[in-house]
CSV table of C-alpha atoms in Angstrom, one decimal:
chain,number,residue,atom,x,y,z
A,1,UNK,CA,-0.7,-31.8,5.9
A,2,UNK,CA,1.7,-33.1,3.3
A,3,UNK,CA,1.8,-29.9,1.2
A,4,UNK,CA,4.7,-27.4,1.2
A,5,UNK,CA,2.3,-24.5,2.0
A,6,UNK,CA,1.3,-26.1,5.2
A,7,UNK,CA,4.9,-26.8,6.3
A,8,UNK,CA,5.8,-23.2,5.5
A,9,UNK,CA,3.4,-22.1,8.2
A,10,UNK,CA,6.1,-23.0,10.8
A,11,UNK,CA,8.1,-20.0,9.5
A,12,UNK,CA,5.3,-17.5,9.8
A,13,UNK,CA,4.7,-15.4,12.9
A,14,UNK,CA,1.6,-15.8,15.0
A,15,UNK,CA,2.3,-13.1,17.6
A,16,UNK,CA,6.0,-13.2,18.5
A,17,UNK,CA,8.7,-13.8,15.9
A,18,UNK,CA,9.8,-17.5,16.0
A,19,UNK,CA,13.5,-16.6,16.3
A,20,UNK,CA,12.8,-15.2,19.8
A,21,UNK,CA,12.0,-18.6,21.3
A,22,UNK,CA,11.0,-22.1,20.3
A,23,UNK,CA,8.1,-21.9,22.8
A,24,UNK,CA,6.0,-19.3,21.0
A,25,UNK,CA,3.3,-20.4,18.7
A,26,UNK,CA,3.6,-20.0,15.0
A,27,UNK,CA,1.0,-20.2,12.2
A,28,UNK,CA,1.4,-23.9,12.0
A,29,UNK,CA,1.0,-24.7,15.7
A,30,UNK,CA,-1.9,-22.3,15.8
A,31,UNK,CA,-3.6,-24.1,12.9
A,32,UNK,CA,-3.2,-27.4,14.6
A,33,UNK,CA,-4.9,-26.0,17.7
A,34,UNK,CA,-7.7,-24.4,15.7
A,35,UNK,CA,-8.2,-27.8,13.9
A,36,UNK,CA,-8.5,-29.7,17.1
A,37,UNK,CA,-10.9,-27.2,18.7
A,38,UNK,CA,-13.0,-27.1,15.5
A,39,UNK,CA,-13.3,-30.9,15.3
A,40,UNK,CA,-14.3,-31.0,19.0
A,41,UNK,CA,-17.0,-28.4,18.3
A,42,UNK,CA,-18.3,-30.5,15.4
A,43,UNK,CA,-18.4,-33.7,17.4
A,44,UNK,CA,-20.1,-32.0,20.3
A,45,UNK,CA,-22.8,-30.4,18.1
A,46,UNK,CA,-23.5,-33.7,16.3
A,47,UNK,CA,-24.2,-35.2,19.7
A,48,UNK,CA,-26.2,-32.4,21.3
A,49,UNK,CA,-27.8,-30.0,18.8
A,50,UNK,CA,-31.2,-30.9,17.4
A,51,UNK,CA,-30.3,-29.6,14.0
A,52,UNK,CA,-27.8,-32.4,13.5
A,53,UNK,CA,-29.7,-35.4,15.0
A,54,UNK,CA,-30.5,-37.0,11.7
A,55,UNK,CA,-27.6,-38.8,10.0
A,56,UNK,CA,-28.2,-36.9,6.7
A,57,UNK,CA,-27.6,-33.5,8.5
A,58,UNK,CA,-24.6,-34.6,10.5
A,59,UNK,CA,-21.5,-32.3,10.4
A,60,UNK,CA,-18.5,-33.9,8.8
A,61,UNK,CA,-15.7,-33.6,11.4
A,62,UNK,CA,-13.0,-34.2,8.9
A,63,UNK,CA,-14.0,-31.3,6.7
A,64,UNK,CA,-14.1,-29.1,9.8
A,65,UNK,CA,-10.7,-30.3,10.8
A,66,UNK,CA,-9.4,-29.6,7.3
A,67,UNK,CA,-10.7,-26.0,7.5
A,68,UNK,CA,-8.9,-25.5,10.8
A,69,UNK,CA,-5.6,-26.8,9.3
A,70,UNK,CA,-5.9,-24.8,6.1
A,71,UNK,CA,-7.4,-21.5,7.3
A,72,UNK,CA,-4.1,-19.6,7.6
A,73,UNK,CA,-2.4,-21.0,4.5
A,74,UNK,CA,-2.8,-17.6,2.7
A,75,UNK,CA,-1.1,-15.5,5.4
A,76,UNK,CA,2.0,-13.8,4.0
A,77,UNK,CA,5.2,-13.2,5.8
A,78,UNK,CA,5.1,-10.7,8.8
A,79,UNK,CA,1.4,-11.2,9.5
A,80,UNK,CA,-1.1,-8.4,8.9
A,81,UNK,CA,1.5,-5.9,8.0
A,82,UNK,CA,2.7,-8.1,5.2
A,83,UNK,CA,-0.9,-8.5,4.2
A,84,UNK,CA,-1.3,-4.7,4.1
A,85,UNK,CA,2.0,-4.3,2.1
A,86,UNK,CA,0.9,-6.8,-0.6
A,87,UNK,CA,-2.6,-5.3,-0.8
A,88,UNK,CA,-1.1,-1.9,-1.4
A,89,UNK,CA,1.2,-3.2,-4.1
A,90,UNK,CA,-1.8,-5.1,-5.7
A,91,UNK,CA,-4.4,-2.3,-5.2
A,92,UNK,CA,-5.0,-2.0,-9.0
A,93,UNK,CA,-4.4,-5.6,-9.9
A,94,UNK,CA,-7.0,-7.4,-7.8
A,95,UNK,CA,-5.7,-6.7,-4.3
A,96,UNK,CA,-4.5,-9.1,-1.7
A,97,UNK,CA,-6.1,-10.7,1.3
A,98,UNK,CA,-5.1,-13.7,3.4
A,99,UNK,CA,-8.4,-15.6,3.2
A,100,UNK,CA,-8.7,-15.0,-0.6
A,101,UNK,CA,-5.1,-16.3,-0.9
A,102,UNK,CA,-5.9,-19.4,1.1
A,103,UNK,CA,-8.6,-20.3,-1.4
A,104,UNK,CA,-6.2,-19.6,-4.3
A,105,UNK,CA,-3.5,-21.8,-2.8
A,106,UNK,CA,-5.7,-24.9,-2.3
A,107,UNK,CA,-7.6,-24.4,-5.6
A,108,UNK,CA,-4.7,-23.4,-7.9
A,109,UNK,CA,-1.2,-22.9,-6.5
A,110,UNK,CA,-0.3,-26.2,-4.7
A,111,UNK,CA,1.3,-28.6,-7.1
A,112,UNK,CA,-0.8,-31.7,-6.9
A,113,UNK,CA,-3.1,-31.7,-9.9
A,114,UNK,CA,-3.7,-30.0,-13.2
A,115,UNK,CA,-6.4,-30.5,-15.8
A,116,UNK,CA,-5.2,-33.5,-18.0
A,117,UNK,CA,-3.2,-32.7,-21.1
A,118,UNK,CA,-3.2,-34.8,-24.3
A,119,UNK,CA,0.0,-36.6,-23.2
A,120,UNK,CA,-1.3,-37.0,-19.7
A,121,UNK,CA,1.6,-34.9,-18.3
A,122,UNK,CA,1.2,-32.1,-15.9
A,123,UNK,CA,0.6,-28.8,-17.7
A,124,UNK,CA,0.1,-25.9,-15.3
A,125,UNK,CA,-0.3,-23.2,-18.0
A,126,UNK,CA,-1.5,-23.9,-21.6
A,127,UNK,CA,0.1,-22.4,-24.6
A,128,UNK,CA,-2.8,-19.9,-24.8
A,129,UNK,CA,-2.0,-19.0,-21.2
A,130,UNK,CA,-5.1,-20.7,-19.8
A,131,UNK,CA,-4.5,-21.6,-16.2
A,132,UNK,CA,-4.9,-25.4,-15.9
A,133,UNK,CA,-3.8,-25.8,-12.3
A,134,UNK,CA,-6.2,-27.5,-9.9
A,135,UNK,CA,-4.2,-27.1,-6.6
A,136,UNK,CA,-5.0,-29.9,-4.2
A,137,UNK,CA,-8.0,-31.1,-6.3
A,138,UNK,CA,-10.4,-30.8,-3.3
A,139,UNK,CA,-14.1,-31.3,-3.2
A,140,UNK,CA,-16.4,-28.3,-3.5
A,141,UNK,CA,-17.6,-28.8,0.1
A,142,UNK,CA,-14.0,-28.7,1.3
A,143,UNK,CA,-13.3,-25.5,-0.6
A,144,UNK,CA,-16.6,-24.0,0.7
A,145,UNK,CA,-15.3,-24.5,4.3
A,146,UNK,CA,-12.6,-21.9,3.5
A,147,UNK,CA,-14.9,-19.3,2.0
A,148,UNK,CA,-15.1,-17.0,5.1
A,149,UNK,CA,-16.2,-13.8,3.2
A,150,UNK,CA,-18.7,-14.0,0.4
A,151,UNK,CA,-17.6,-10.8,-1.2
A,152,UNK,CA,-15.7,-10.1,-4.4
A,153,UNK,CA,-12.6,-7.9,-4.1
A,154,UNK,CA,-12.6,-5.4,-7.0
A,155,UNK,CA,-9.7,-5.5,-9.4
A,156,UNK,CA,-9.3,-1.7,-9.2
A,157,UNK,CA,-8.9,0.3,-6.0
A,158,UNK,CA,-11.3,3.0,-7.4
A,159,UNK,CA,-14.1,0.4,-7.2
A,160,UNK,CA,-13.6,-0.4,-3.5
A,161,UNK,CA,-16.1,0.9,-1.0
A,162,UNK,CA,-13.6,0.9,1.8
A,163,UNK,CA,-10.0,1.7,2.5
A,164,UNK,CA,-7.5,-0.9,3.8
A,165,UNK,CA,-7.4,-4.6,3.2
A,166,UNK,CA,-10.8,-5.8,1.9
A,167,UNK,CA,-12.0,-9.2,3.0
A,168,UNK,CA,-13.3,-11.5,0.3
A,169,UNK,CA,-12.2,-13.5,-2.7
A,170,UNK,CA,-10.3,-12.5,-5.8
A,171,UNK,CA,-12.1,-11.5,-9.0
A,172,UNK,CA,-10.3,-14.3,-10.9
A,173,UNK,CA,-11.9,-16.8,-8.5
A,174,UNK,CA,-15.4,-15.6,-9.0
A,175,UNK,CA,-16.2,-18.4,-11.4
A,176,UNK,CA,-14.9,-21.0,-8.9
A,177,UNK,CA,-16.9,-19.4,-6.1
A,178,UNK,CA,-20.0,-19.7,-8.2
A,179,UNK,CA,-19.3,-23.3,-8.9
A,180,UNK,CA,-18.8,-23.9,-5.1
A,181,UNK,CA,-22.2,-22.4,-4.3
A,182,UNK,CA,-23.9,-24.4,-7.0
A,183,UNK,CA,-22.4,-27.8,-6.0
A,184,UNK,CA,-22.9,-27.2,-2.3
A,185,UNK,CA,-26.5,-25.9,-2.4
A,186,UNK,CA,-27.7,-27.4,-5.6
A,187,UNK,CA,-29.7,-24.4,-6.8
A,188,UNK,CA,-29.6,-20.7,-7.4
A,189,UNK,CA,-28.9,-18.9,-4.1
A,190,UNK,CA,-28.7,-15.1,-3.6
A,191,UNK,CA,-28.1,-14.8,0.1
A,192,UNK,CA,-24.9,-14.7,2.1
A,193,UNK,CA,-22.9,-17.9,1.7
A,194,UNK,CA,-21.0,-19.4,4.6
A,195,UNK,CA,-21.2,-23.1,5.4
A,196,UNK,CA,-21.5,-24.7,8.8
A,197,UNK,CA,-18.0,-26.1,8.6
A,198,UNK,CA,-16.6,-22.6,7.9
A,199,UNK,CA,-18.6,-21.1,10.7
A,200,UNK,CA,-17.2,-23.7,13.2
A,201,UNK,CA,-13.6,-23.0,12.0
A,202,UNK,CA,-14.2,-19.3,12.5
A,203,UNK,CA,-15.3,-19.8,16.1
A,204,UNK,CA,-12.5,-22.2,16.8
A,205,UNK,CA,-10.0,-19.6,15.5
A,206,UNK,CA,-11.3,-17.0,17.9
A,207,UNK,CA,-11.2,-19.4,20.8
A,208,UNK,CA,-7.6,-20.4,20.0
A,209,UNK,CA,-6.5,-16.8,19.5
A,210,UNK,CA,-8.1,-15.5,22.7
A,211,UNK,CA,-6.5,-18.1,25.0
A,212,UNK,CA,-3.3,-19.5,23.5
A,213,UNK,CA,-1.9,-16.1,22.4
A,214,UNK,CA,-2.5,-14.9,25.9
A,215,UNK,CA,-0.6,-17.9,27.2
A,216,UNK,CA,2.4,-16.9,25.0
A,217,UNK,CA,2.2,-13.4,26.4
A,218,UNK,CA,2.4,-14.8,30.0
A,219,UNK,CA,5.3,-17.0,29.1
A,220,UNK,CA,7.1,-14.1,27.3
A,221,UNK,CA,6.7,-11.9,30.3
A,222,UNK,CA,4.9,-9.1,28.4
A,223,UNK,CA,1.8,-9.6,30.4
A,224,UNK,CA,1.0,-11.1,33.8
A,225,UNK,CA,-2.5,-11.9,35.0
A,226,UNK,CA,-2.4,-8.9,37.5
A,227,UNK,CA,-1.0,-6.5,34.8
A,228,UNK,CA,-4.2,-7.0,32.9
A,229,UNK,CA,-6.0,-5.0,35.6
A,230,UNK,CA,-3.6,-2.0,35.5
A,231,UNK,CA,-3.4,-1.1,31.8
A,232,UNK,CA,-4.0,2.3,30.4
A,233,UNK,CA,-7.6,3.3,30.3
A,234,UNK,CA,-7.2,3.8,26.5
A,235,UNK,CA,-6.6,0.1,26.1
A,236,UNK,CA,-9.8,-0.9,27.9
A,237,UNK,CA,-11.7,1.6,25.8
A,238,UNK,CA,-10.2,0.4,22.6
A,239,UNK,CA,-11.1,-3.2,23.5
A,240,UNK,CA,-14.7,-2.1,24.2
A,241,UNK,CA,-14.9,-0.1,20.9
A,242,UNK,CA,-13.7,-3.2,18.9
A,243,UNK,CA,-16.4,-5.4,20.5
A,244,UNK,CA,-19.1,-2.8,19.8
A,245,UNK,CA,-18.2,-2.9,16.1
A,246,UNK,CA,-18.7,-6.7,16.0
A,247,UNK,CA,-22.0,-6.9,17.8
A,248,UNK,CA,-24.5,-5.5,15.2
A,249,UNK,CA,-23.5,-8.1,12.6
A,250,UNK,CA,-23.2,-11.1,14.8
A,251,UNK,CA,-25.8,-10.3,17.5
A,252,UNK,CA,-28.3,-7.8,15.9
A,253,UNK,CA,-30.8,-8.6,18.7
A,254,UNK,CA,-28.3,-7.1,21.2
A,255,UNK,CA,-27.8,-3.7,19.6
A,256,UNK,CA,-29.6,-2.1,22.5
A,257,UNK,CA,-26.7,-3.2,24.7
A,258,UNK,CA,-24.0,-1.3,22.8
A,259,UNK,CA,-24.0,1.6,25.2
A,260,UNK,CA,-23.1,-0.8,28.1
A,261,UNK,CA,-20.0,-2.1,26.3
A,262,UNK,CA,-17.4,0.2,27.7
A,263,UNK,CA,-14.0,0.0,29.5
A,264,UNK,CA,-15.4,-0.7,32.9
A,265,UNK,CA,-17.2,-3.8,31.5
A,266,UNK,CA,-13.9,-5.1,30.1
A,267,UNK,CA,-12.4,-4.8,33.6
A,268,UNK,CA,-15.4,-6.7,35.1
A,269,UNK,CA,-15.1,-9.5,32.5
A,270,UNK,CA,-11.3,-9.8,33.2
A,271,UNK,CA,-12.2,-10.0,36.9
A,272,UNK,CA,-14.7,-12.8,36.3
A,273,UNK,CA,-12.2,-14.8,34.2
A,274,UNK,CA,-9.4,-14.6,36.8
A,275,UNK,CA,-11.5,-14.4,40.0
A,276,UNK,CA,-11.1,-18.0,41.0
A,277,UNK,CA,-7.4,-18.3,40.3
A,278,UNK,CA,-6.3,-14.9,41.7
A,279,UNK,CA,-8.9,-13.5,44.0
A,280,UNK,CA,-10.4,-16.4,45.8
A,281,UNK,CA,-10.4,-15.7,49.5
A,282,UNK,CA,-9.1,-18.6,51.6
A,283,UNK,CA,-9.2,-19.2,55.4
A,284,UNK,CA,-5.8,-17.6,55.9
A,285,UNK,CA,-6.8,-14.4,54.1
A,286,UNK,CA,-10.0,-14.3,56.0
A,287,UNK,CA,-8.2,-14.6,59.3
A,288,UNK,CA,-5.8,-11.8,58.4
A,289,UNK,CA,-8.7,-9.5,57.4
A,290,UNK,CA,-10.5,-10.2,60.7
A,291,UNK,CA,-7.4,-9.7,62.9
A,292,UNK,CA,-7.7,-6.6,65.0
A,293,UNK,CA,-4.0,-6.5,65.9
A,294,UNK,CA,-2.9,-5.9,62.2
A,295,UNK,CA,-3.2,-2.4,60.7
A,296,UNK,CA,-5.3,-2.0,57.5
A,297,UNK,CA,-2.2,-0.9,55.5
A,298,UNK,CA,-0.4,-4.1,56.6
A,299,UNK,CA,-3.5,-6.2,55.6
A,300,UNK,CA,-3.5,-4.5,52.2
A,301,UNK,CA,0.1,-5.3,51.8
A,302,UNK,CA,-0.3,-9.0,52.8
A,303,UNK,CA,-3.3,-9.5,50.5
A,304,UNK,CA,-1.5,-7.7,47.6
A,305,UNK,CA,1.6,-9.8,48.1
A,306,UNK,CA,-0.5,-13.0,48.0
A,307,UNK,CA,-2.4,-12.0,44.8
A,308,UNK,CA,0.9,-11.0,43.2
A,309,UNK,CA,2.4,-14.4,44.1
A,310,UNK,CA,-0.6,-16.2,42.6
A,311,UNK,CA,-0.3,-14.0,39.4
A,312,UNK,CA,3.4,-14.9,39.1
A,313,UNK,CA,2.7,-18.6,39.6
A,314,UNK,CA,-0.1,-18.6,36.9
A,315,UNK,CA,2.2,-16.8,34.4
A,316,UNK,CA,5.4,-18.8,35.1
A,317,UNK,CA,4.4,-22.3,36.3
A,318,UNK,CA,3.6,-24.4,33.3
A,319,UNK,CA,1.3,-26.7,35.1
A,320,UNK,CA,-0.9,-23.9,36.4
A,321,UNK,CA,-0.8,-22.0,33.1
A,322,UNK,CA,-1.9,-25.0,31.1
A,323,UNK,CA,-4.6,-25.9,33.6
A,324,UNK,CA,-6.0,-22.4,33.4
A,325,UNK,CA,-6.0,-22.1,29.6
A,326,UNK,CA,-7.5,-25.6,29.2
A,327,UNK,CA,-10.3,-24.7,31.6
A,328,UNK,CA,-11.0,-21.5,29.7
A,329,UNK,CA,-11.1,-23.3,26.3
A,330,UNK,CA,-13.4,-25.9,27.8
A,331,UNK,CA,-15.8,-23.3,29.1
A,332,UNK,CA,-15.8,-21.5,25.7
A,333,UNK,CA,-16.6,-24.8,24.0
A,334,UNK,CA,-19.6,-25.1,26.3
A,335,UNK,CA,-20.9,-21.7,25.3
A,336,UNK,CA,-21.8,-22.4,21.6
A,337,UNK,CA,-25.2,-22.1,20.0
A,338,UNK,CA,-26.6,-22.9,16.6
A,339,UNK,CA,-28.4,-20.3,14.4
A,340,UNK,CA,-30.5,-22.4,12.0
A,341,UNK,CA,-30.8,-21.4,8.3
A,342,UNK,CA,-34.4,-21.4,7.1
A,343,UNK,CA,-33.9,-23.3,3.9
A,344,UNK,CA,-30.4,-24.7,3.7
A,345,UNK,CA,-29.0,-26.9,6.5
A,346,UNK,CA,-25.5,-26.5,4.8
A,347,UNK,CA,-25.7,-22.8,5.9
A,348,UNK,CA,-26.6,-23.3,9.5
A,349,UNK,CA,-24.3,-21.1,11.6
A,350,UNK,CA,-22.7,-21.5,15.0
A,351,UNK,CA,-21.9,-18.6,17.2
A,352,UNK,CA,-20.8,-18.1,20.8
A,353,UNK,CA,-23.5,-17.4,23.3
A,354,UNK,CA,-23.4,-13.7,24.0
A,355,UNK,CA,-21.7,-13.8,27.4
A,356,UNK,CA,-19.1,-16.3,26.0
A,357,UNK,CA,-18.6,-14.0,23.0
A,358,UNK,CA,-17.8,-11.1,25.3
A,359,UNK,CA,-15.3,-13.2,27.3
A,360,UNK,CA,-13.6,-14.4,24.1
A,361,UNK,CA,-13.5,-10.9,22.6
A,362,UNK,CA,-12.1,-9.3,25.7
A,363,UNK,CA,-9.2,-11.8,25.9
A,364,UNK,CA,-8.5,-11.6,22.2
A,365,UNK,CA,-8.5,-7.9,21.9
A,366,UNK,CA,-6.7,-7.2,25.2
A,367,UNK,CA,-3.8,-9.1,23.7
A,368,UNK,CA,-4.1,-7.1,20.5
A,369,UNK,CA,-4.3,-3.7,21.9
A,370,UNK,CA,-1.8,-4.2,24.8
A,371,UNK,CA,0.9,-6.2,23.0
A,372,UNK,CA,0.5,-6.5,19.3
A,373,UNK,CA,-0.1,-2.7,19.0
A,374,UNK,CA,2.8,-2.0,21.4
A,375,UNK,CA,5.9,-0.2,20.1
A,376,UNK,CA,8.2,-3.3,20.4
A,377,UNK,CA,6.1,-5.4,18.1
A,378,UNK,CA,5.1,-2.6,15.8
A,379,UNK,CA,8.7,-1.8,15.0
A,380,UNK,CA,9.2,-5.4,13.9
A,381,UNK,CA,6.0,-5.4,11.9
A,382,UNK,CA,6.9,-2.0,10.3
A,383,UNK,CA,10.2,-3.4,9.1
A,384,UNK,CA,8.4,-6.5,7.8
A,385,UNK,CA,6.0,-4.3,5.8
A,386,UNK,CA,8.9,-2.4,4.4
A,387,UNK,CA,10.7,-5.6,3.4
A,388,UNK,CA,7.7,-7.0,1.6
A,389,UNK,CA,7.1,-3.8,-0.3
A,390,UNK,CA,10.8,-3.6,-1.4
A,391,UNK,CA,10.8,-7.2,-2.7
A,392,UNK,CA,7.6,-6.6,-4.6
A,393,UNK,CA,8.9,-3.4,-6.2
A,394,UNK,CA,12.1,-5.1,-7.2
A,395,UNK,CA,10.4,-8.1,-8.8
A,396,UNK,CA,7.6,-6.0,-10.4
A,397,UNK,CA,10.1,-3.5,-11.8
A,398,UNK,CA,11.7,-3.4,-15.3
A,399,UNK,CA,12.8,-7.0,-16.1
A,400,UNK,CA,12.4,-7.9,-12.5
A,401,UNK,CA,10.8,-11.3,-13.2
A,402,UNK,CA,14.3,-12.6,-13.9
A,403,UNK,CA,14.6,-12.7,-10.1
A,404,UNK,CA,11.8,-15.2,-9.8
A,405,UNK,CA,12.3,-19.0,-9.6
A,406,UNK,CA,11.9,-20.9,-12.9
A,407,UNK,CA,8.3,-22.0,-12.3
A,408,UNK,CA,7.0,-18.5,-11.5
A,409,UNK,CA,9.0,-17.0,-14.3
A,410,UNK,CA,7.5,-19.4,-16.8
A,411,UNK,CA,4.0,-18.3,-15.8
A,412,UNK,CA,4.9,-14.6,-16.3
A,413,UNK,CA,6.5,-15.2,-19.7
A,414,UNK,CA,4.1,-13.7,-22.2
A,415,UNK,CA,1.3,-13.3,-19.7
A,416,UNK,CA,-0.9,-10.3,-19.2
A,417,UNK,CA,0.0,-7.6,-16.7
A,418,UNK,CA,-2.7,-8.8,-14.4
A,419,UNK,CA,-1.5,-12.4,-14.4
A,420,UNK,CA,2.2,-11.3,-14.0
A,421,UNK,CA,1.4,-9.1,-11.0
A,422,UNK,CA,-0.7,-11.9,-9.4
A,423,UNK,CA,2.1,-14.4,-9.9
A,424,UNK,CA,4.6,-12.1,-8.3
A,425,UNK,CA,2.2,-11.6,-5.4
A,426,UNK,CA,1.8,-15.4,-5.1
A,427,UNK,CA,5.6,-15.8,-4.9
A,428,UNK,CA,6.0,-13.3,-2.1
A,429,UNK,CA,2.9,-14.3,-0.2
A,430,UNK,CA,4.3,-17.9,0.0
A,431,UNK,CA,7.5,-16.8,1.7
A,432,UNK,CA,8.2,-17.5,5.4
A,433,UNK,CA,9.4,-14.6,7.5
A,434,UNK,CA,13.0,-15.9,7.4
A,435,UNK,CA,13.0,-16.4,3.7
A,436,UNK,CA,11.7,-12.9,3.1
A,437,UNK,CA,14.5,-11.5,5.2
A,438,UNK,CA,17.0,-13.6,3.3
A,439,UNK,CA,15.6,-12.7,-0.1
A,440,UNK,CA,15.6,-9.1,0.8
A,441,UNK,CA,19.2,-9.4,1.9
A,442,UNK,CA,20.3,-11.0,-1.3
A,443,UNK,CA,18.7,-8.1,-3.3
A,444,UNK,CA,19.9,-5.2,-1.2
A,445,UNK,CA,23.2,-6.4,0.2
A,446,UNK,CA,22.6,-7.4,3.8
A,447,UNK,CA,23.7,-10.9,3.1
A,448,UNK,CA,26.8,-12.3,1.4
A,449,UNK,CA,26.3,-12.9,-2.3
A,450,UNK,CA,25.7,-16.5,-3.4
A,451,UNK,CA,24.6,-18.3,-6.5
A,452,UNK,CA,24.3,-21.7,-4.9
A,453,UNK,CA,21.4,-21.2,-2.5
A,454,UNK,CA,18.2,-22.0,-4.5
A,455,UNK,CA,15.4,-19.4,-4.7
């Protein structure tokens, strides 16, 4: 929490750009919420799950909380479009991916520790260009809690098996990942590696994303509870398709249900989530429906007006909105199960019960397809991607490293092409949205020239 990379998260967008309103969540506030949810899950499992009854097998809540705080440190400016831009720029130099960058930040880039030099001074890079940086000097178990994807990202794009951003860790961190596995498990292990702490953080991230981002949408006026039921059919179908893609890996025993995951099911789940707060039938409504002196069209109008009023209250009244999101989060926390690992308790996994999984995925993806993929936000993200690419091309161009701050320039001096490109990528990935705009402006003339403002 004391590191610059964590503070910079306040300047990185979660859903809506921070300059639009102080209310909207940013990557920092999102990380705080994920950490709190993750720690709550760990405490709950320690108290209720049979796998963690013995003291030696207890989950360490502090490590889980750390994972929640740190999980987004590697996100570049402008969210996933910034990630795509850097990955495209680095496609033949090791690629870029937010989770891989998170591991790199805490293990190398943060300026807390280096391997000791002869004069006991800090020496980030040795004279033979060996990287001596130790980042935050964390334990291997803490580093393991951030290793979400146990897959090496190839250095060359021709070696990739898929297009787009590839989830995993950088090739230059392969040795570190091997050490993490050895110290956490204590023996040779060839299966998929993901610790219980990392698994909890992953679930907490989904829960926070699905509920709190929806709350921001309500506050912003982009969505209302009732508008969720009148979106284009394509959006419901897209949500269903996204859920179908996730089921085989997380719930292989549910593959036979894939055909039932369709747009109509998405609507039914939304109805179940909002039924009590929007569609509960009170005595007044019942009396209106029974009244014989009121035409059916008038009854329809009166009921529709009441539901619309409830929808407005839920979206705009802070007390009702917070009560609703809190109850949803609590219900999701109650829907978590443990998938035990046969040989290594460190690799026990948690997952949402299948019904809870469907609820979380519907809320999470309805926000994505209805708002994040909407033209208004896509224009902003497109511009962000263009800005990141332009900065990278300028700094990576002929003699472009002269544009870097002194510490980054020192690493590039005399370094290999691979190290130079990774260092440029590190510099840009660490920018906040505002700093990226400003740096771009100083390069391309949208701001006044200045030599006094530091890089």
